[in-house]
Coordinates of N, CA and C in Angstrom, one line a residue:
M124 N 0.9 -0.8 0.1 CA 0.5 0.0 0.0 C 0.7 1.6 0.1
N125 N 0.7 2.1 -0.8 CA 1.6 3.2 -1.2 C 0.6 4.5 -0.3
A126 N 1.6 5.7 0.0 CA 1.5 6.6 0.6 C -0.3 7.0 0.0
E127 N -0.3 7.4 -1.5 CA -1.7 8.3 -1.1 C -2.9 7.8 -1.5
T128 N -2.6 5.7 -1.5 CA -3.8 4.7 -1.1 C -4.2 4.1 0.2
S129 N -3.4 4.9 0.8 CA -3.6 4.9 2.4 C -4.6 4.6 3.0
P130 N -5.7 4.6 4.0 CA -6.1 4.7 4.8 C -5.7 6.7 5.1
K131 N -4.4 6.5 6.2 CA -4.6 8.3 6.2 C -4.4 8.9 6.1
A132 N -3.9 8.7 4.4 CA -4.1 10.1 3.1 C -6.1 9.6 2.1
R133 N -6.4 8.9 2.3 CA -7.8 9.4 2.3 C -8.7 10.0 3.3
K134 N -8.7 9.9 4.5 CA -8.9 10.4 5.3 C -9.0 12.0 5.0
G135 N -7.8 12.0 4.7 CA -7.6 14.4 4.5 C -8.3 14.6 3.1
R136 N -8.9 13.3 2.8 CA -8.9 14.0 1.5 C -10.5 14.4 1.0
P137 N -10.9 15.6 0.6 CA -12.7 15.8 0.1 C -13.2 14.6 -0.6
A138 N -14.7 14.4 0.1 CA -15.1 13.1 0.1 C -15.0 13.8 -1.8
G139 N -15.2 13.1 -2.8 CA -15.4 12.9 -4.3 C -14.0 13.5 -4.9
A140 N -13.4 14.0 -3.9 CA -11.4 14.5 -4.7 C -11.5 13.2 -5.2
G141 N -10.8 13.5 -6.1 CA -10.4 12.6 -7.8 C -10.8 11.9 -8.5
R142 N -12.1 12.1 -8.4 CA -13.5 10.7 -9.1 C -14.3 12.1 -9.4
R143 N -14.8 11.7 -11.4 CA -15.9 12.1 -11.5 C -17.4 12.8 -10.9
S144 N -18.3 13.1 -10.5 CA -19.9 12.6 -10.4 C -20.3 12.1 -10.9
P145 N -20.9 11.1 -10.7 CA -21.5 10.3 -11.0 C -22.9 10.4 -12.4
G146 N -22.9 10.7 -13.2 CA -23.9 10.6 -14.3 C -23.1 12.0 -15.5
R147 N -22.4 13.6 -14.4 CA -21.7 14.1 -15.1 C -20.6 14.5 -15.4
P148 N -21.1 15.0 -17.0 CA -20.9 14.6 -18.2 C -19.0 15.5 -18.1
G149 N -18.5 15.3 -19.4 CA -17.3 16.1 -19.2 C -16.7 17.0 -20.0
A150 N -16.1 17.7 -20.6 CA -15.4 19.7 -21.2 C -16.1 20.6 -20.4
D151 N -15.8 20.4 -19.2 CA -15.9 21.1 -18.2 C -14.7 22.5 -18.8
G152 N -15.6 23.7 -18.3 CA -14.8 25.0 -19.2 C -15.5 25.9 -18.7
P153 N -14.7 26.9 -17.9 CA -15.1 28.2 -17.9 C -15.9 29.3 -18.4
D154 N -16.3 28.8 -20.2 CA -16.3 29.7 -20.8 C -17.9 28.1 -21.7
L155 N -18.0 27.3 -21.1 CA -18.6 26.6 -21.9 C -20.1 26.7 -21.5
R156 N -20.8 27.4 -20.3 CA -22.0 27.8 -19.2 C -21.9 28.9 -21.0
E157 N -21.7 30.5 -21.2 CA -22.1 31.0 -21.8 C -21.5 30.5 -23.4
R158 N -21.8 29.2 -23.8 CA -20.9 28.5 -24.7 C -22.4 28.6 -25.3
L159 N -22.9 27.8 -24.3 CA -24.5 27.1 -24.3 C -26.0 27.3 -24.5
L160 N -25.5 29.0 -23.1 CA -26.6 30.0 -24.2 C -26.3 30.7 -24.6
D161 N -25.1 30.7 -25.4 CA -25.2 31.2 -27.4 C -26.2 31.2 -27.6
A162 N -25.2 29.1 -28.0 CA -26.4 28.2 -29.1 C -28.2 28.3 -28.1
A163 N -28.6 28.2 -27.2 CA -29.5 28.8 -27.2 C -30.4 29.7 -27.8
I164 N -29.5 30.6 -27.8 CA -30.1 32.0 -28.1 C -30.6 31.9 -29.8
A165 N -29.0 31.4 -30.2 CA -28.7 31.0 -32.9 C -30.2 30.2 -31.8
C166 N -30.5 29.1 -31.5 CA -31.3 28.7 -32.5 C -32.9 29.2 -32.0
F167 N -33.5 29.2 -30.8 CA -34.3 30.5 -30.0 C -34.8 31.6 -32.0
V168 N -33.8 32.5 -32.1 CA -34.2 33.8 -32.9 C -34.2 32.5 -34.4
R169 N -33.9 31.3 -35.1 CA -34.1 30.5 -35.7 C -35.4 30.1 -35.8
E170 N -35.3 29.7 -35.0 CA -36.3 28.4 -34.9 C -37.7 29.5 -34.4
G171 N -37.2 29.7 -33.0 CA -39.0 29.9 -31.7 C -38.6 29.1 -30.7
I172 N -38.6 29.7 -29.6 CA -38.5 28.9 -28.6 C -39.4 27.6 -28.3
A173 N -40.3 27.8 -28.8 CA -41.4 26.7 -28.7 C -40.7 25.8 -29.4
A174 N -40.9 25.7 -30.5 CA -40.0 24.8 -32.1 C -38.2 24.2 -31.3
T175 N -38.1 24.9 -30.2 CA -36.4 24.8 -30.0 C -36.9 23.5 -28.9
S176 N -35.0 22.2 -29.5 CA -35.5 21.9 -28.9 C -33.9 21.8 -28.2
L177 N -33.8 20.5 -27.0 CA -32.7 20.3 -25.9 C -31.4 19.6 -27.0
R178 N -32.4 19.2 -27.4 CA -31.2 18.3 -28.6 C -30.7 19.2 -30.0
G179 N -31.6 20.0 -30.3 CA -31.7 20.8 -31.7 C -29.8 22.0 -30.7
I180 N -29.8 22.6 -29.7 CA -29.4 23.0 -29.1 C -28.2 22.3 -28.3
A181 N -27.8 21.9 -28.3 CA -26.6 20.4 -27.6 C -25.5 20.5 -29.0
V182 N -26.5 20.4 -30.4 CA -26.4 20.5 -31.9 C -25.4 21.9 -32.1
E183 N -25.7 22.3 -32.2 CA -26.0 23.6 -32.4 C -24.2 24.3 -31.5
A184 N -24.0 23.6 -30.2 CA -23.1 24.0 -29.1 C -21.9 22.7 -29.6
G185 N -22.6 21.7 -30.3 CA -21.0 20.5 -30.5 C -21.1 20.0 -28.8
V186 N -22.4 19.7 -28.5 CA -21.6 19.2 -27.2 C -23.1 17.8 -26.9
T187 N -23.2 17.1 -25.9 CA -24.7 15.7 -25.8 C -25.5 16.4 -24.6
P188 N -26.4 16.4 -25.6 CA -27.5 16.8 -24.5 C -27.3 16.7 -23.2
A189 N -26.8 15.3 -22.2 CA -26.4 15.5 -21.7 C -25.4 16.4 -20.7
L190 N -24.8 17.2 -21.7 CA -23.8 18.6 -20.4 C -24.9 19.8 -20.6
L191 N -25.4 18.9 -22.2 CA -26.8 20.6 -21.4 C -27.8 20.0 -20.2
H192 N -28.0 19.2 -20.0 CA -29.0 19.2 -19.0 C -28.6 19.2 -17.3
Y193 N -27.1 18.9 -17.4 CA -25.7 19.5 -16.7 C -26.2 20.0 -15.9
Y194 N -25.8 21.2 -17.4 CA -25.6 22.9 -16.9 C -27.0 23.6 -16.4
F195 N -28.1 23.1 -17.5 CA -29.3 23.6 -17.2 C -30.6 22.9 -16.4
G196 N -30.5 21.9 -17.0 CA -31.5 20.7 -16.4 C -32.5 21.2 -17.2
D197 N -33.5 21.4 -17.5 CA -34.5 21.2 -18.6 C -34.7 22.6 -19.9
K198 N -35.8 22.5 -20.5 CA -36.1 23.2 -21.0 C -36.5 25.1 -20.3
A199 N -37.6 25.0 -19.3 CA -37.8 25.7 -19.1 C -36.0 26.3 -18.2
Q200 N -35.7 25.7 -17.7 CA -34.9 26.3 -16.4 C -34.0 27.0 -17.6
L201 N -33.8 26.4 -19.1 CA -32.9 26.9 -19.3 C -32.8 28.4 -20.5
Q202 N -34.0 28.9 -20.8 CA -34.7 29.7 -20.8 C -34.8 31.2 -20.2
E203 N -35.2 30.3 -18.9 CA -35.2 31.2 -18.0 C -33.8 32.0 -17.8
A204 N -32.6 31.3 -18.4 CA -30.7 31.0 -18.2 C -31.1 32.5 -18.7
V205 N -31.3 32.2 -20.5 CA -31.2 32.9 -21.2 C -31.8 34.8 -20.7
I206 N -33.4 34.6 -19.9 CA -33.4 35.5 -19.8 C -33.3 36.2 -18.6
S207 N -32.6 36.0 -17.6 CA -32.4 36.4 -17.0 C -31.1 37.1 -17.3
E208 N -29.9 36.1 -18.1 CA -28.8 36.6 -17.7 C -28.5 37.2 -19.4
R209 N -29.2 36.6 -19.7 CA -29.0 37.5 -21.8 C -29.3 39.1 -21.7
V210 N -31.2 38.7 -21.8 CA -32.4 39.8 -21.2 C -32.0 40.7 -21.2
L211 N -32.6 40.5 -19.5 CA -32.6 41.1 -18.8 C -31.5 41.9 -18.3
P212 N -30.0 41.4 -19.2 CA -29.4 42.5 -18.8 C -29.1 43.8 -20.1
A213 N -29.4 42.3 -20.7 CA -29.9 43.7 -22.2 C -30.3 45.2 -23.0
F214 N -31.0 44.8 -21.1 CA -32.2 45.9 -20.9 C -32.0 46.3 -19.8
Q215 N -31.2 46.1 -18.9 CA -30.4 47.0 -18.1 C -29.6 48.4 -18.6
Q216 N -28.6 47.0 -19.8 CA -27.4 48.5 -20.2 C -28.6 49.6 -20.9
L217 N -29.6 49.4 -21.5 CA -30.4 50.3 -22.3 C -31.1 51.5 -21.2
R218 N -31.4 50.6 -20.0 CA -32.5 51.6 -19.1 C -31.3 52.9 -18.5
E219 N -30.4 52.0 -17.7 CA -28.9 53.2 -17.3 C -28.8 54.8 -17.7
P220 N -28.2 54.5 -18.6 CA -28.7 56.1 -19.7 C -30.4 56.4 -19.1
I221 N -30.6 56.0 -20.0 CA -32.3 57.1 -19.1 C -32.4 57.6 -17.8
M222 N -31.9 56.3 -17.4 CA -32.1 56.8 -15.7 C -31.0 58.4 -15.2
A223 N -30.0 58.3 -16.1 CA -29.1 59.4 -15.6 C -29.6 60.5 -16.6
A224 N -30.7 60.4 -17.8 CA -30.8 61.9 -18.7 C -31.9 62.8 -17.9
G225 N -32.3 62.6 -16.9 CA -33.0 63.3 -15.6 C -34.6 63.4 -16.9
D226 N -34.8 64.8 -16.6 CA -36.3 64.8 -17.2 C -36.4 65.5 -18.2
D227 N -35.0 65.4 -19.0 CA -35.4 66.9 -20.7 C -35.6 65.7 -21.3
V228 N -36.3 65.7 -21.8 CA -36.9 65.2 -23.0 C -36.0 64.8 -24.0
A229 N -35.4 66.0 -25.1 CA -34.7 66.3 -25.5 C -33.7 65.1 -24.8
A230 N -33.1 64.4 -23.9 CA -32.1 63.8 -23.6 C -32.5 62.4 -23.2
L231 N -34.1 62.7 -22.7 CA -34.6 61.2 -22.3 C -35.2 60.8 -23.8
V232 N -34.7 61.3 -24.5 CA -34.9 60.5 -26.9 C -34.0 60.2 -26.6
A233 N -33.0 61.2 -26.4 CA -31.1 61.0 -27.2 C -30.9 60.1 -26.2
A234 N -31.1 59.7 -25.7 CA -30.8 58.2 -24.7 C -31.0 57.0 -24.8
F235 N -32.8 56.8 -25.4 CA -32.8 55.9 -25.6 C -32.8 55.4 -27.3
V236 N -32.9 56.5 -27.4 CA -32.0 55.9 -29.5 C -30.1 55.5 -29.2
L237 N -29.9 56.0 -29.1 CA -28.4 56.2 -28.6 C -28.2 54.2 -27.7
G238 N -28.9 54.2 -27.1 CA -28.9 53.0 -26.3 C -29.3 51.8 -26.5
V239 N -30.6 51.9 -27.8 CA -30.7 51.4 -28.3 C -30.3 50.5 -29.6
G240 N -29.2 51.5 -30.3 CA -27.8 51.1 -31.1 C -26.6 50.7 -30.5
R241 N -26.4 50.6 -29.0 CA -25.6 50.5 -28.7 C -25.9 48.5 -28.2
V242 N -27.2 48.2 -27.7 CA -27.8 47.8 -26.9 C -27.8 46.8 -27.9
V243 N -28.3 46.8 -29.6 CA -28.0 46.2 -30.7 C -26.8 46.1 -30.7
A244 N -25.8 46.6 -30.5 CA -24.3 46.4 -31.2 C -23.9 45.4 -30.7
A245 N -24.8 45.6 -29.4 CA -23.7 44.4 -28.9 C -24.3 43.2 -27.8
H246 N -25.1 43.4 -28.7 CA -26.6 42.2 -28.5 C -27.1 41.7 -30.0
P247 N -26.1 41.7 -31.1 CA -27.1 41.7 -32.4 C -28.8 40.9 -32.8
W248 N -28.3 39.8 -31.5 CA -30.0 38.9 -31.6 C -30.8 39.0 -31.7
L249 N -30.3 40.3 -30.9 CA -31.7 40.9 -29.8 C -33.2 41.6 -30.4
P250 N -32.6 42.2 -31.5 CA -34.2 42.8 -31.9 C -35.4 41.5 -32.7
S251 N -34.4 40.5 -33.3 CA -35.4 39.2 -33.6 C -35.6 38.0 -32.6
L252 N -35.0 38.6 -32.0 CA -35.9 37.4 -30.6 C -36.8 38.3 -30.6
W253 N -37.0 39.3 -29.9 CA -37.7 40.9 -29.7 C -39.0 40.1 -30.5
V254 N -38.3 40.2 -31.9 CA -39.9 40.5 -32.8 C -40.6 39.1 -32.8
R255 N -39.3 37.8 -32.3 CA -40.6 36.7 -33.1 C -41.8 36.5 -31.4
E256 N -40.5 37.1 -30.1 CA -41.2 36.2 -29.4 C -42.1 36.9 -28.6
V257 N -42.0 38.4 -28.7 CA -42.6 38.8 -28.1 C -44.2 40.0 -29.1
L258 N -43.5 40.3 -30.2 CA -44.9 40.6 -31.3 C -45.9 39.8 -31.8
C259 N -45.6 38.6 -32.2 CA -46.4 37.6 -33.0 C -47.0 36.5 -31.4
E260 N -48.0 36.5 -32.1 CA -48.4 35.9 -30.9 C -49.1 35.1 -30.8
G261 N -48.0 34.4 -28.7 CA -48.3 33.2 -28.4 C -45.9 33.9 -28.1
G262 N -46.3 34.6 -28.4 CA -44.6 34.8 -27.9 C -44.0 33.6 -27.1
A263 N -43.0 33.4 -25.7 CA -42.7 33.2 -24.9 C -41.8 34.3 -24.4
L264 N -41.6 35.5 -25.4 CA -40.7 36.3 -23.7 C -42.0 37.6 -23.6
R265 N -43.5 37.5 -24.0 CA -44.1 38.5 -24.1 C -45.0 38.5 -22.6
D266 N -45.5 37.5 -21.8 CA -44.9 38.4 -20.2 C -43.6 38.7 -19.2
V267 N -42.5 38.4 -20.4 CA -41.2 38.9 -19.6 C -41.6 40.4 -19.8
L268 N -41.6 41.1 -21.7 CA -42.3 42.6 -21.1 C -43.1 42.9 -20.2
F269 N -44.6 42.4 -20.3 CA -46.1 43.2 -19.5 C -44.7 43.1 -18.0
D270 N -44.5 41.8 -17.4 CA -44.2 41.8 -15.9 C -42.7 42.3 -15.6
R271 N -41.3 42.3 -16.3 CA -40.2 42.4 -15.5 C -39.3 43.7 -16.1
I272 N -40.1 44.0 -18.4 CA -39.5 45.1 -18.7 C -40.2 46.3 -18.9
G273 N -41.4 45.3 -18.8 CA -42.3 47.2 -19.1 C -42.0 48.4 -18.1
P274 N -42.4 47.3 -16.4 CA -42.4 48.4 -14.8 C -41.4 49.5 -15.6
Q275 N -39.9 48.8 -15.8 CA -38.8 49.2 -16.1 C -38.1 50.4 -17.2
L276 N -38.6 50.5 -17.7 CA -38.2 50.8 -18.7 C -39.5 51.5 -19.7
P277 N -40.4 50.8 -20.4 CA -41.4 52.3 -21.4 C -42.8 52.4 -20.6
R278 N -42.5 51.8 -19.4 CA -44.1 52.8 -18.7 C -43.1 53.8 -17.7
M279 N -42.2 53.9 -17.1 CA -41.1 55.3 -16.8 C -41.4 56.2 -17.4
M280 N -40.8 56.2 -18.7 CA -40.5 56.6 -20.2 C -41.6 57.6 -20.9
A281 N -42.9 56.4 -20.6 CA -44.4 56.9 -21.0 C -44.5 58.5 -19.8
A282 N -44.2 57.9 -18.5 CA -44.5 59.1 -17.5 C -43.5 60.1 -17.7
R283 N -42.9 59.9 -17.7 CA -41.7 60.9 -18.1 C -42.3 61.6 -18.9
F284 N -42.5 61.0 -20.4 CA -43.3 62.2 -21.0 C -44.6 62.9 -20.6
A285 N -45.0 62.4 -19.6 CA -46.3 63.3 -19.5 C -46.2 64.0 -18.4
Q286 N -45.4 63.4 -18.2 CA -44.9 64.5 -16.8 C -44.2 66.2 -17.6
A287 N -43.8 66.0 -19.0 CA -42.8 66.9 -19.4 C -44.4 67.2 -20.2
Q288 N -45.1 67.1 -20.5 CA -46.0 67.9 -21.6 C -46.4 68.6 -20.3
A289 N -46.8 67.8 -19.1 CA -48.1 68.6 -18.3 C -47.0 69.9 -17.7
R290 N -45.8 70.3 -17.8 CA -45.2 71.5 -17.9 C -44.9 72.4 -19.2
G291 N -45.5 72.1 -19.9 CA -45.4 72.9 -21.8 C -44.4 72.6 -22.2
E292 N -43.7 71.5 -21.9 CA -42.1 70.8 -22.9 C -42.1 70.2 -23.8
L293 N -43.5 69.4 -23.8 CA -44.0 68.7 -24.8 C -45.0 68.8 -26.0
N294 N -45.1 68.6 -27.2 CA -46.0 69.1 -28.2 C -47.2 68.6 -27.6
E295 N -48.0 69.5 -27.2 CA -49.4 68.9 -27.0 C -50.4 68.4 -27.5
D296 N -49.9 68.1 -29.3 CA -50.5 67.2 -30.0 C -49.9 65.5 -29.4
L297 N -49.1 65.0 -29.1 CA -48.8 63.8 -29.1 C -49.3 63.6 -27.7
D298 N -49.2 62.1 -27.7 CA -49.9 61.5 -26.6 C -48.5 60.2 -26.5
P299 N -47.5 60.4 -24.7 CA -47.0 60.2 -24.5 C -46.4 58.7 -24.1
R300 N -47.8 57.7 -24.6 CA -47.8 56.6 -23.9 C -47.3 56.2 -25.8
L301 N -47.4 57.0 -27.0 CA -47.8 56.3 -28.3 C -46.2 56.9 -28.4
L302 N -45.4 58.1 -27.8 CA -44.5 58.5 -28.4 C -43.7 57.9 -27.8
M303 N -44.0 56.2 -27.2 CA -43.4 55.5 -26.3 C -43.1 54.3 -27.2
V304 N -43.7 54.2 -28.2 CA -44.2 53.4 -29.3 C -43.8 53.3 -30.3
S305 N -43.9 54.8 -30.8 CA -42.9 55.4 -31.9 C -41.5 55.1 -32.1
L306 N -40.8 55.5 -30.6 CA -39.3 55.6 -30.0 C -39.0 54.0 -30.6
V307 N -40.0 53.0 -30.6 CA -39.4 51.8 -30.0 C -39.7 51.2 -31.5
G308 N -40.5 52.1 -32.1 CA -40.7 52.0 -34.1 C -39.7 52.3 -34.9
L309 N -38.7 53.2 -34.0 CA -38.3 53.8 -34.8 C -37.0 53.5 -34.8
T310 N -36.4 52.6 -33.6 CA -35.7 52.2 -33.3 C -34.6 50.5 -33.6
L311 N -35.8 49.8 -32.7 CA -36.1 48.7 -32.2 C -36.0 47.6 -33.3
F312 N -37.1 48.3 -34.4 CA -38.0 47.6 -35.4 C -37.2 47.3 -37.0
P313 N -36.9 49.0 -36.6 CA -35.7 49.1 -38.0 C -34.4 47.6 -38.0
A314 N -33.8 48.0 -36.6 CA -32.5 47.5 -37.0 C -32.5 45.9 -36.5
A315 N -34.6 44.6 -36.3 CA -34.9 43.8 -36.5 C -35.5 43.9 -38.3
G316 N -35.0 44.5 -38.5 CA -36.1 44.6 -40.4 C -34.4 44.8 -41.3
A317 N -33.5 45.2 -40.8 CA -32.2 45.8 -41.4 C -31.7 44.9 -42.7
P318 N -31.6 43.5 -42.7 CA -31.4 42.6 -43.6 C -32.3 42.7 -44.7
I319 N -33.9 42.9 -44.5 CA -34.5 43.8 -45.7 C -34.7 44.8 -46.5
W320 N -34.5 45.9 -45.4 CA -34.5 47.4 -46.2 C -33.2 47.3 -46.9
R321 N -32.0 47.3 -46.0 CA -30.3 47.8 -46.7 C -30.5 46.9 -47.8
R322 N -31.4 45.6 -48.7 CA -31.2 45.4 -49.7 C -32.2 45.8 -50.9
L323 N -33.3 45.9 -49.9 CA -34.7 46.6 -50.9 C -34.5 47.4 -51.6
L324 N -33.9 48.1 -50.3 CA -33.1 49.2 -50.5 C -31.9 49.9 -51.2
Q325 N -31.0 49.3 -51.3 CA -29.6 48.8 -52.0 C -29.6 49.7 -51.0
A326 N -29.5 49.6 -49.6 CA -28.7 51.2 -48.5 C -27.6 50.0 -47.7
D327 N -27.0 48.8 -48.0 CA -26.0 48.4 -47.5 C -24.6 50.0 -46.9
D328 N -24.8 50.8 -47.7 CA -24.0 52.2 -46.9 C -24.5 52.7 -45.7
L329 N -25.7 52.1 -45.3 CA -25.9 52.7 -44.4 C -25.9 51.7 -43.1
D330 N -25.8 52.3 -42.4 CA -24.9 51.4 -40.6 C -25.7 52.3 -39.7
F331 N -25.6 50.6 -38.1 CA -26.7 51.7 -37.5 C -26.9 53.5 -36.8
D332 N -25.3 53.6 -37.3 CA -24.9 55.4 -36.5 C -25.8 56.0 -37.8
A333 N -25.5 56.0 -39.1 CA -27.0 56.3 -39.7 C -27.8 56.6 -39.8
L334 N -28.3 55.7 -39.3 CA -29.9 55.0 -38.2 C -30.2 56.0 -37.1
R335 N -29.9 56.1 -36.4 CA -29.7 56.7 -35.2 C -29.4 58.2 -35.6
R336 N -28.7 59.2 -36.7 CA -28.7 60.4 -37.1 C -30.0 61.3 -37.3
H337 N -30.3 60.2 -38.5 CA -31.6 60.1 -39.1 C -32.6 60.1 -38.4
T338 N -33.4 58.8 -37.4 CA -33.9 58.6 -35.9 C -33.7 60.4 -35.4
L339 N -32.7 61.0 -34.8 CA -32.9 61.9 -34.0 C -33.5 63.2 -35.2
A340 N -32.7 63.5 -36.2 CA -33.3 64.3 -36.2 C -35.0 64.8 -37.4
L341 N -35.3 63.2 -37.3 CA -36.7 63.1 -37.7 C -37.6 63.4 -36.0
L342 N -36.9 63.3 -35.1 CA -37.8 63.3 -34.1 C -38.1 64.7 -33.9
D343 N -36.8 65.8 -33.7 CA -36.4 67.1 -33.7 C -37.6 68.5 -33.4
R344 N -38.7 67.6 -34.5 CA -39.2 68.9 -35.0 C -40.5 68.6 -34.6
G345 N -40.7 67.0 -34.5 CA -42.3 67.1 -33.8 C -41.8 66.7 -32.4
L346 N -41.3 66.6 -31.9 CA -41.5 66.7 -30.7 C -41.6 68.2 -29.8
G347 N -41.9 69.0 -30.8 CA -42.0 70.3 -30.0 C -41.4 70.3 -28.8
V348 N -40.2 70.1 -28.7 CA -39.3 71.1 -27.6 C -39.0 71.8 -27.3
G349 N -39.9 72.8 -26.4 CA -39.7 73.4 -25.3 C -38.6 74.3 -25.0

């Protein structure tokens, strides 16, 4: 009996040390969880959340389904991980500059337009996923908008617009709630449809910075900021 396998040596070793837990797949790595989330998002955007299987995500990631189960359990847990670790942080990145803009209408609008551009640049999958899973009937992320994003961003902005309008700082013909709808329509939706309008209008030269400048110029007169 050598020192490594002696009872004394085993006594000081943590339980399970030196062997893999039963049923635990291999290929552990610090970046693997992120890669699995990336694969899930790619499948969700391409096929829709409802139509995506864990096996399909595993194929996309180049791993076994067992490894996906090890990290996330079932599909519902994986979907929640995508929401909490990818979708909500993306919108938090948008919320921060908006909160810093204060009550000035022009600054608030500019912060939203610029913020959407930055978020889309960092997370190019977001517009397409949002259109598919929020706008389409039965979308899996619609409740996320109503319960977890709506109170933090669009409702807050609509309330600020209403307050500015009451102070005479916003065009009285505008509805503050529809202004929020218009801002989304001028930012998030064009980002989602960029492959279509760039090809249709032969506009490959227009990047998101050009879209930002166009949107701000379009809004400048209509807001009637005093």
